[in-house]
N, CA, C and O of each residue as an XYZ file, in Angstrom:
568
protein
N      22.404     12.913    -36.812
C      23.161     12.395    -37.916
C      23.418     13.508    -38.917
O      22.543     14.343    -39.146
N      24.600     13.535    -39.516
C      24.899     14.534    -40.531
C      24.226     14.129    -41.833
O      24.291     12.975    -42.255
N      23.589     15.091    -42.449
C      22.760     14.797    -43.609
C      22.778     15.980    -44.571
O      23.041     17.111    -44.162
N      22.502     15.726    -45.834
C      22.383     16.774    -46.854
C      20.900     17.049    -47.078
O      20.119     16.122    -47.291
N      20.513     18.325    -47.031
C      19.102     18.697    -47.177
C      18.925     19.615    -48.375
O      19.617     20.622    -48.521
N      17.977     19.240    -49.230
C      17.538     20.084    -50.336
C      16.220     20.727    -49.908
O      15.255     20.027    -49.603
N      16.182     22.042    -49.886
C      14.976     22.768    -49.507
C      14.100     22.869    -50.750
O      14.508     23.461    -51.749
N      12.890     22.292    -50.695
C      12.034     22.185    -51.874
C      11.073     23.352    -52.055
O      10.359     23.403    -53.056
N      11.036     24.288    -51.115
C      10.146     25.442    -51.228
C      10.887     26.712    -50.846
O      11.849     26.697    -50.079
N      10.400     27.819    -51.412
C      10.926     29.130    -51.078
C       9.737     30.052    -50.846
O       8.918     30.241    -51.745
N       9.634     30.622    -49.667
C       8.503     31.483    -49.276
C       7.168     30.767    -49.460
O       6.177     31.397    -49.830
N       7.131     29.480    -49.210
C       5.900     28.709    -49.297
C       5.559     28.196    -50.684
O       4.628     27.403    -50.824
N       6.279     28.620    -51.711
C       6.007     28.194    -53.094
C       7.047     27.158    -53.510
O       8.215     27.250    -53.131
N       6.613     26.172    -54.293
C       7.504     25.110    -54.750
C       8.614     25.664    -55.633
O       8.378     26.509    -56.497
N       9.818     25.178    -55.404
C      10.954     25.532    -56.247
C      10.887     24.668    -57.499
O      10.693     23.457    -57.387
N      11.041     25.249    -58.697
C      11.031     24.416    -59.907
C      12.099     23.325    -59.817
O      13.205     23.549    -59.327
N      11.736     22.149    -60.302
C      12.615     20.982    -60.181
C      13.966     21.205    -60.861
O      14.982     20.709    -60.375
N      13.998     21.937    -61.968
C      15.276     22.180    -62.661
C      16.245     22.978    -61.790
O      17.457     22.769    -61.851
N      15.707     23.894    -60.979
C      16.570     24.672    -60.085
C      17.176     23.791    -58.993
O      18.285     24.048    -58.526
N      16.452     22.765    -58.594
C      16.967     21.871    -57.558
C      18.226     21.140    -58.017
O      19.111     20.855    -57.210
N      18.305     20.837    -59.321
C      19.503     20.162    -59.842
C      20.732     21.053    -59.743
O      21.848     20.561    -59.581
N      20.525     22.380    -59.843
C      21.646     23.327    -59.833
C      22.069     23.726    -58.420
O      23.212     24.132    -58.211
N      21.167     23.616    -57.457
C      21.457     24.045    -56.088
C      22.318     23.034    -55.340
O      22.251     21.828    -55.578
N      23.120     23.560    -54.438
C      23.903     22.703    -53.548
C      23.088     22.434    -52.283
O      22.401     23.330    -51.794
N      23.154     21.230    -51.755
C      22.410     20.942    -50.519
C      23.066     21.617    -49.312
O      24.241     21.981    -49.348
N      22.287     21.775    -48.255
C      22.795     22.288    -46.993
C      23.157     21.075    -46.133
O      22.338     20.173    -45.956
N      24.372     21.053    -45.602
C      24.823     19.896    -44.817
C      24.857     20.272    -43.352
O      25.428     21.292    -42.966
N      24.238     19.432    -42.546
C      24.230     19.700    -41.112
C      23.688     18.517    -40.331
O      23.446     17.443    -40.882
N      23.504     18.735    -39.045
C      23.020     17.718    -38.125
C      21.501     17.783    -38.093
O      20.942     18.799    -37.681
N      20.821     16.720    -38.518
C      19.367     16.676    -38.529
C      18.868     16.190    -37.179
O      19.269     15.135    -36.687
N      17.984     16.985    -36.594
C      17.358     16.623    -35.329
C      15.852     16.579    -35.560
O      15.228     17.608    -35.818
N      15.273     15.392    -35.466
C      13.835     15.183    -35.668
C      13.285     14.692    -34.343
O      13.572     13.571    -33.923
N      12.495     15.529    -33.682
C      12.067     15.183    -32.332
C      10.625     15.585    -32.094
O      10.053     16.388    -32.831
N      10.053     15.008    -31.048
C       8.694     15.349    -30.668
C       8.721     16.654    -29.890
O       9.521     16.829    -28.971
N       7.827     17.578    -30.275
C       7.735     18.862    -29.597
C       7.018     18.668    -28.264
O       6.312     17.677    -28.081
N       7.191     19.598    -27.340
C       6.456     19.475    -26.075
C       4.953     19.443    -26.324
O       4.452     20.077    -27.253
N       4.249     18.706    -25.495
C       2.803     18.590    -25.637
C       2.138     19.941    -25.376
O       2.571     20.710    -24.518
N       1.094     20.205    -26.123
C       0.305     21.411    -25.915
C      -1.167     21.027    -25.991
O      -1.498     19.842    -25.929
N      -2.040     21.989    -26.121
C      -3.476     21.712    -26.147
C      -3.890     20.854    -27.325
O      -4.936     20.208    -27.273
N      -3.103     20.830    -28.379
C      -3.477     20.120    -29.600
C      -2.856     18.737    -29.713
O      -3.030     18.069    -30.733
N      -2.152     18.301    -28.713
C      -1.574     16.965    -28.756
C      -0.139     16.967    -29.243
O       0.445     18.033    -29.440
N       0.437     15.793    -29.441
C       1.853     15.707    -29.811
C       2.105     16.214    -31.236
O       1.283     16.042    -32.136
N       3.259     16.838    -31.403
C       3.703     17.308    -32.717
C       5.181     16.955    -32.861
O       5.861     16.656    -31.879
N       5.657     16.996    -34.084
C       7.055     16.713    -34.359
C       7.706     17.934    -34.980
O       7.059     18.706    -35.687
N       8.990     18.102    -34.709
C       9.764     19.210    -35.254
C      11.046     18.668    -35.872
O      11.598     17.664    -35.420
N      11.509     19.359    -36.921
C      12.787     19.008    -37.540
C      13.678     20.253    -37.525
O      13.235     21.350    -37.866
N      14.922     20.069    -37.129
C      15.881     21.159    -37.050
C      17.149     20.734    -37.778
O      17.559     19.577    -37.684
N      17.767     21.651    -38.497
C      19.073     21.393    -39.108
C      20.074     22.280    -38.391
O      19.975     23.506    -38.443
N      21.036     21.661    -37.722
C      22.006     22.369    -36.886
C      23.420     22.180    -37.425
O      23.691     21.238    -38.170
N      24.330     23.101    -37.035
C      25.734     22.975    -37.435
C      26.338     21.679    -36.921
O      27.046     20.977    -37.644
N      26.052     21.378    -35.677
C      26.507     20.141    -35.026
C      25.470     19.805    -33.971
O      24.543     20.582    -33.741
N      25.613     18.675    -33.337
C      24.650     18.295    -32.305
C      24.624     19.386    -31.231
O      25.644     19.653    -30.595
N      23.482     20.007    -31.031
C      23.340     21.085    -30.054
C      23.890     22.423    -30.523
O      24.018     23.350    -29.723
N      24.222     22.542    -31.820
C      24.802     23.776    -32.352
C      23.771     24.788    -32.830
O      22.589     24.690    -32.499
N      24.225     25.753    -33.607
C      23.362     26.811    -34.131
C      22.543     26.286    -35.311
O      23.009     25.417    -36.048
N      21.317     26.808    -35.495
C      20.489     26.357    -36.626
C      21.011     26.894    -37.960
O      21.483     28.028    -38.046
N      20.917     26.059    -38.999
C      21.306     26.443    -40.352
C      20.096     26.852    -41.197
O      20.211     27.692    -42.090
N      18.942     26.257    -40.911
C      17.693     26.565    -41.613
C      16.612     26.854    -40.585
O      16.751     26.516    -39.410
N      15.538     27.480    -41.037
C      14.395     27.657    -40.150
C      13.843     26.286    -39.776
O      13.851     25.364    -40.592
N      13.368     26.157    -38.553
C      12.832     24.883    -38.075
C      11.571     24.502    -38.830
O      10.808     25.360    -39.275
N      11.372     23.217    -38.964
C      10.183     22.666    -39.617
C       9.229     22.195    -38.519
O       9.527     21.246    -37.794
N       8.080     22.866    -38.403
C       7.089     22.541    -37.375
C       5.995     21.667    -37.980
O       5.783     21.682    -39.192
N       5.304     20.909    -37.138
C       4.279     19.963    -37.575
C       4.863     19.053    -38.662
O       4.198     18.729    -39.646
N       6.095     18.658    -38.461
C       6.818     17.864    -39.455
C       6.294     16.437    -39.492
O       5.963     15.852    -38.461
N       6.225     15.893    -40.694
C       5.834     14.496    -40.852
C       6.664     13.895    -41.982
O       7.057     14.577    -42.929
N       6.908     12.626    -41.850
C       7.672     11.899    -42.854
C       6.728     11.549    -43.994
O       5.748     10.834    -43.787
N       7.008     12.038    -45.180
C       6.095     11.889    -46.311
C       6.492     10.747    -47.238
O       5.623     10.065    -47.780
N       7.787     10.531    -47.427
C       8.230      9.580    -48.448
C       9.627      9.072    -48.083
O      10.480      9.843    -47.642
N       9.846      7.799    -48.267
C      11.183      7.230    -48.057
C      11.482      6.314    -49.234
O      10.770      5.337    -49.467
N      12.525      6.629    -49.963
C      12.966      5.778    -51.080
C      14.412      6.141    -51.378
O      14.710      6.769    -52.394
N      15.294      5.746    -50.495
C      16.691      6.136    -50.625
C      16.950      7.512    -50.048
O      18.077      7.830    -49.668
N      15.901      8.333    -49.981
C      15.957      9.662    -49.369
C      14.730      9.808    -48.468
O      13.749      9.078    -48.617
N      14.796     10.751    -47.540
C      13.632     11.064    -46.698
C      13.028     12.368    -47.186
O      13.747     13.301    -47.542
N      11.725     12.427    -47.201
C      11.019     13.649    -47.567
C      10.240     14.096    -46.337
O       9.246     13.469    -45.968
N      10.688     15.181    -45.699
C      10.017     15.731    -44.528
C       9.163     16.914    -44.962
O       9.622     17.781    -45.706
N       7.926     16.944    -44.498
C       6.967     17.971    -44.870
C       6.469     18.639    -43.605
O       6.236     17.971    -42.597
N       6.306     19.944    -43.647
C       5.781     20.662    -42.495
C       5.568     22.127    -42.813
O       5.336     22.503    -43.962
N       5.650     22.943    -41.786
C       5.479     24.395    -41.937
C       6.611     25.092    -41.213
O       7.110     24.615    -40.193
N       7.013     26.248    -41.766
C       8.037     27.044    -41.112
C       7.470     28.408    -40.770
O       6.556     28.902    -41.430
N       8.024     29.004    -39.734
C       7.590     30.312    -39.280
C       8.176     31.360    -40.220
O       9.394     31.523    -40.293
N       7.307     32.071    -40.941
C       7.755     33.092    -41.882
C       7.862     34.469    -41.270
O       8.063     35.449    -41.987
N       7.730     34.564    -39.956
C       7.832     35.851    -39.274
C       6.458     36.411    -38.930
O       5.431     35.784    -39.189
N       6.461     37.584    -38.350
C       5.221     38.258    -37.957
C       5.156     39.617    -38.626
O       6.183     40.267    -38.821
N       3.956     40.048    -38.978
C       3.805     41.357    -39.613
C       3.867     42.475    -38.582
O       4.394     43.550    -38.864
N       3.329     42.228    -37.381
C       3.422     43.198    -36.288
C       3.849     42.451    -35.037
O       3.911     41.222    -35.016
N       4.137     43.209    -34.005
C       4.638     42.602    -32.774
C       3.621     41.673    -32.126
O       3.999     40.665    -31.530
N       2.326     42.001    -32.236
C       1.290     41.221    -31.568
C       0.571     40.224    -32.479
O      -0.304     39.494    -32.014
N       0.915     40.180    -33.732
C       0.210     39.295    -34.657
C       0.703     37.853    -34.536
O       1.765     37.583    -33.976
N      -0.086     36.953    -35.069
C       0.296     35.542    -35.107
C       1.378     35.337    -36.161
O       1.479     36.122    -37.104
N       2.186     34.292    -36.014
C       3.211     34.050    -37.029
C       2.589     33.663    -38.373
O       1.510     33.074    -38.429
N       3.279     34.000    -39.426
C       2.864     33.641    -40.775
C       3.474     32.270    -41.084
O       4.678     32.168    -41.321
N       2.649     31.217    -41.082
C       3.143     29.860    -41.334
C       3.167     29.595    -42.828
O       2.176     29.825    -43.520
N       4.295     29.112    -43.327
C       4.447     28.796    -44.748
C       4.777     27.321    -44.902
O       5.486     26.744    -44.078
N       4.255     26.713    -45.969
C       4.583     25.315    -46.260
C       6.068     25.201    -46.562
O       6.677     26.094    -47.150
N       6.629     24.079    -46.143
C       8.036     23.816    -46.431
C       8.233     22.309    -46.471
O       7.543     21.566    -45.773
N       9.162     21.869    -47.276
C       9.525     20.461    -47.288
C      11.011     20.331    -47.584
O      11.591     21.125    -48.323
N      11.599     19.326    -46.996
C      13.015     19.036    -47.146
C      13.189     17.639    -47.698
O      12.508     16.706    -47.273
N      14.098     17.495    -48.643
C      14.517     16.180    -49.095
C      15.873     15.927    -48.450
O      16.822     16.679    -48.671
N      15.960     14.885    -47.665
C      17.153     14.590    -46.872
C      17.837     13.339    -47.413
O      17.188     12.322    -47.659
N      19.146     13.422    -47.593
C      19.912     12.273    -48.080
C      21.263     12.232    -47.375
O      21.863     13.272    -47.100
N      21.733     11.030    -47.088
C      23.057     10.899    -46.478
C      24.146     11.284    -47.464
O      25.188     11.809    -47.071
N      23.908     11.023    -48.746
C      24.867     11.335    -49.802
C      24.115     12.053    -50.925
O      23.055     11.575    -51.328
N      24.612     13.176    -51.447
C      23.917     13.867    -52.540
C      23.692     12.977    -53.764
O      22.758     13.211    -54.530
N      24.530     11.970    -53.954
C      24.345     11.057    -55.090
C      23.058     10.249    -54.938
O      22.469      9.835    -55.937
N      22.616     10.021    -53.701
C      21.355      9.310    -53.482
C      20.160     10.168    -53.872
O      19.139      9.640    -54.314
N      20.271     11.477    -53.714
C      19.159     12.382    -54.008
C      19.045     12.696    -55.492
O      17.962     13.037    -55.967
N      20.137     12.589    -56.228
C      20.136     12.976    -57.647
C      19.099     12.219    -58.488
O      18.378     12.870    -59.245
N      18.979     10.895    -58.404
C      17.967     10.202    -59.211
C      16.542     10.647    -58.863
O      15.683     10.740    -59.740
N      16.302     10.917    -57.586
C      14.981     11.360    -57.159
C      14.647     12.729    -57.767
O      13.530     12.944    -58.238
N      15.614     13.651    -57.754
C      15.396     14.981    -58.337
C      15.225     14.872    -59.846
O      14.389     15.568    -60.423
N      16.005     14.008    -60.493
C      15.869     13.836    -61.938
C      14.494     13.291    -62.308
O      13.936     13.674    -63.337
N      13.937     12.395    -61.476
C      12.571     11.915    -61.727
C      11.558     13.034    -61.557
O      10.566     13.091    -62.285
N      11.802     13.930    -60.594
C      10.908     15.077    -60.408
C      10.931     15.974    -61.641
O       9.887     16.467    -62.068
N      12.119     16.191    -62.217
C      12.249     17.019    -63.423
C      11.537     16.357    -64.590
O      10.803     17.024    -65.321
N      11.740     15.049    -64.781
C      11.093     14.334    -65.882
C       9.579     14.341    -65.721
O       8.857     14.522    -66.702
N       9.087     14.147    -64.505
C       7.645     14.138    -64.262
C       7.046     15.519    -64.494
O       5.939     15.634    -65.021
N       7.768     16.571    -64.105
C       7.272     17.935    -64.307
C       7.201     18.267    -65.796
O       6.314     19.003    -66.228
N       8.130     17.727    -66.579
C       8.118     17.989    -68.023
C       7.016     17.194    -68.721
O       6.460     17.656    -69.718
N       6.694     16.001    -68.208
C       5.703     15.143    -68.852
C       4.268     15.499    -68.482
O       3.346     15.228    -69.251
N       4.072     16.103    -67.310
C       2.722     16.408    -66.818
C       2.661     17.849    -66.332
O       3.687     18.431    -65.977
N       1.465     18.424    -66.314
C       1.350     19.786    -65.802
C       1.419     19.875    -64.274
O       1.409     20.978    -63.730
N       1.487     18.758    -63.583
C       1.598     18.770    -62.123
C       2.742     17.867    -61.702
O       3.216     17.042    -62.483
N       3.173     18.026    -60.492
C       4.278     17.247    -59.956
C       3.722     16.105    -59.122
O       3.043     16.370    -58.130
N       3.974     14.850    -59.471
C       3.419     13.734    -58.702
C       3.991     13.622    -57.294
O       3.427     12.923    -56.452
N       5.094     14.295    -57.034
C       5.691     14.255    -55.707
C       5.295     15.468    -54.878
O       6.021     15.852    -53.962
N       4.144     16.082    -55.189
C       3.715     17.258    -54.451
C       3.566     16.918    -52.983
O       2.969     15.903    -52.625
N       4.113     17.773    -52.138
C       4.035     17.504    -50.709
C       2.706     17.924    -50.110
O       2.422     17.584    -48.962
N       1.880     18.654    -50.855
C       0.593     19.093    -50.316
C      -0.573     18.412    -51.024
O      -1.715     18.854    -50.894
N      -0.302     17.337    -51.775
C      -1.353     16.666    -52.542
C      -2.475     16.164    -51.643
O      -3.648     16.285    -51.996
N      -2.134     15.603    -50.487
C      -3.161     15.043    -49.617
C      -4.034     16.108    -48.965
O      -5.085     15.779    -48.415
N      -3.626     17.382    -49.012
C      -4.446     18.452    -48.453
C      -5.670     18.739    -49.314
O      -6.631     19.341    -48.834
N      -5.653     18.318    -50.580
C      -6.750     18.636    -51.495
C      -7.660     17.448    -51.779
O      -8.557     17.550    -52.616
N      -7.453     16.338    -51.107
C      -8.302     15.171    -51.318
C      -9.624     15.388    -50.589
O      -9.639     15.670    -49.390
N     -10.720     15.256    -51.306
C     -12.043     15.418    -50.721
C     -12.516     14.045    -50.258
O     -12.769     13.179    -51.096
N     -12.647     13.813    -48.932
C     -13.058     12.478    -48.470
C     -14.470     12.107    -48.920
O     -14.805     10.924    -48.976
N     -15.297     13.095    -49.239
C     -16.665     12.797    -49.680
C     -16.709     12.341    -51.145
O     -17.693     11.750    -51.590
N     -15.619     12.626    -51.894
C     -15.573     12.258    -53.298
C     -14.934     10.884    -53.504
O     -14.740     10.458    -54.642
N     -14.612     10.200    -52.428
C     -13.934      8.903    -52.526
C     -14.877      7.875    -53.157
O     -16.058      7.799    -52.819
N     -14.332      7.102    -54.063
C     -15.091      6.043    -54.729
C     -14.445      4.707    -54.388
O     -13.221      4.593    -54.454
N     -15.218      3.702    -54.029
C     -14.609      2.395    -53.725
C     -14.029      1.772    -54.994
O     -14.565      1.967    -56.085
N     -12.932      1.023    -54.850
C     -12.339      0.368    -56.034
C     -13.294     -0.668    -56.602
O     -14.058     -1.312    -55.883
N     -13.223     -0.804    -57.919
C     -14.107     -1.768    -58.605
C     -13.500     -3.136    -58.654
O     -14.106     -4.061    -59.193
């Protein structure tokens, strides 16, 4: 399906929400599919292509998972940032995409991100928030 994608990170670091309002989305064919099975089990990948089966427009999103749906889709994963030497492992960087069929659908979501960033020192829509939850610190609800 043709979709508009806002890239929410640059080199693994979050893009400030105000910059997202000024940027134009990348439009292309979104392909979200299960990667071939390996030793670690099933994984999902997201690709943005010129057309179905065409050339890639953005780096692929590996270990992709659907994080949020509310008029827009929020895909979270890692992208290959390249290798430092020929034999080294790839440098994986965090990446997330906000996907919308129409840029007008994404605008209210981005505006809420800007308002939340101005009101609090952290972003409530952080895509890596669940990585810092300590399961041993969990308290049952009262």
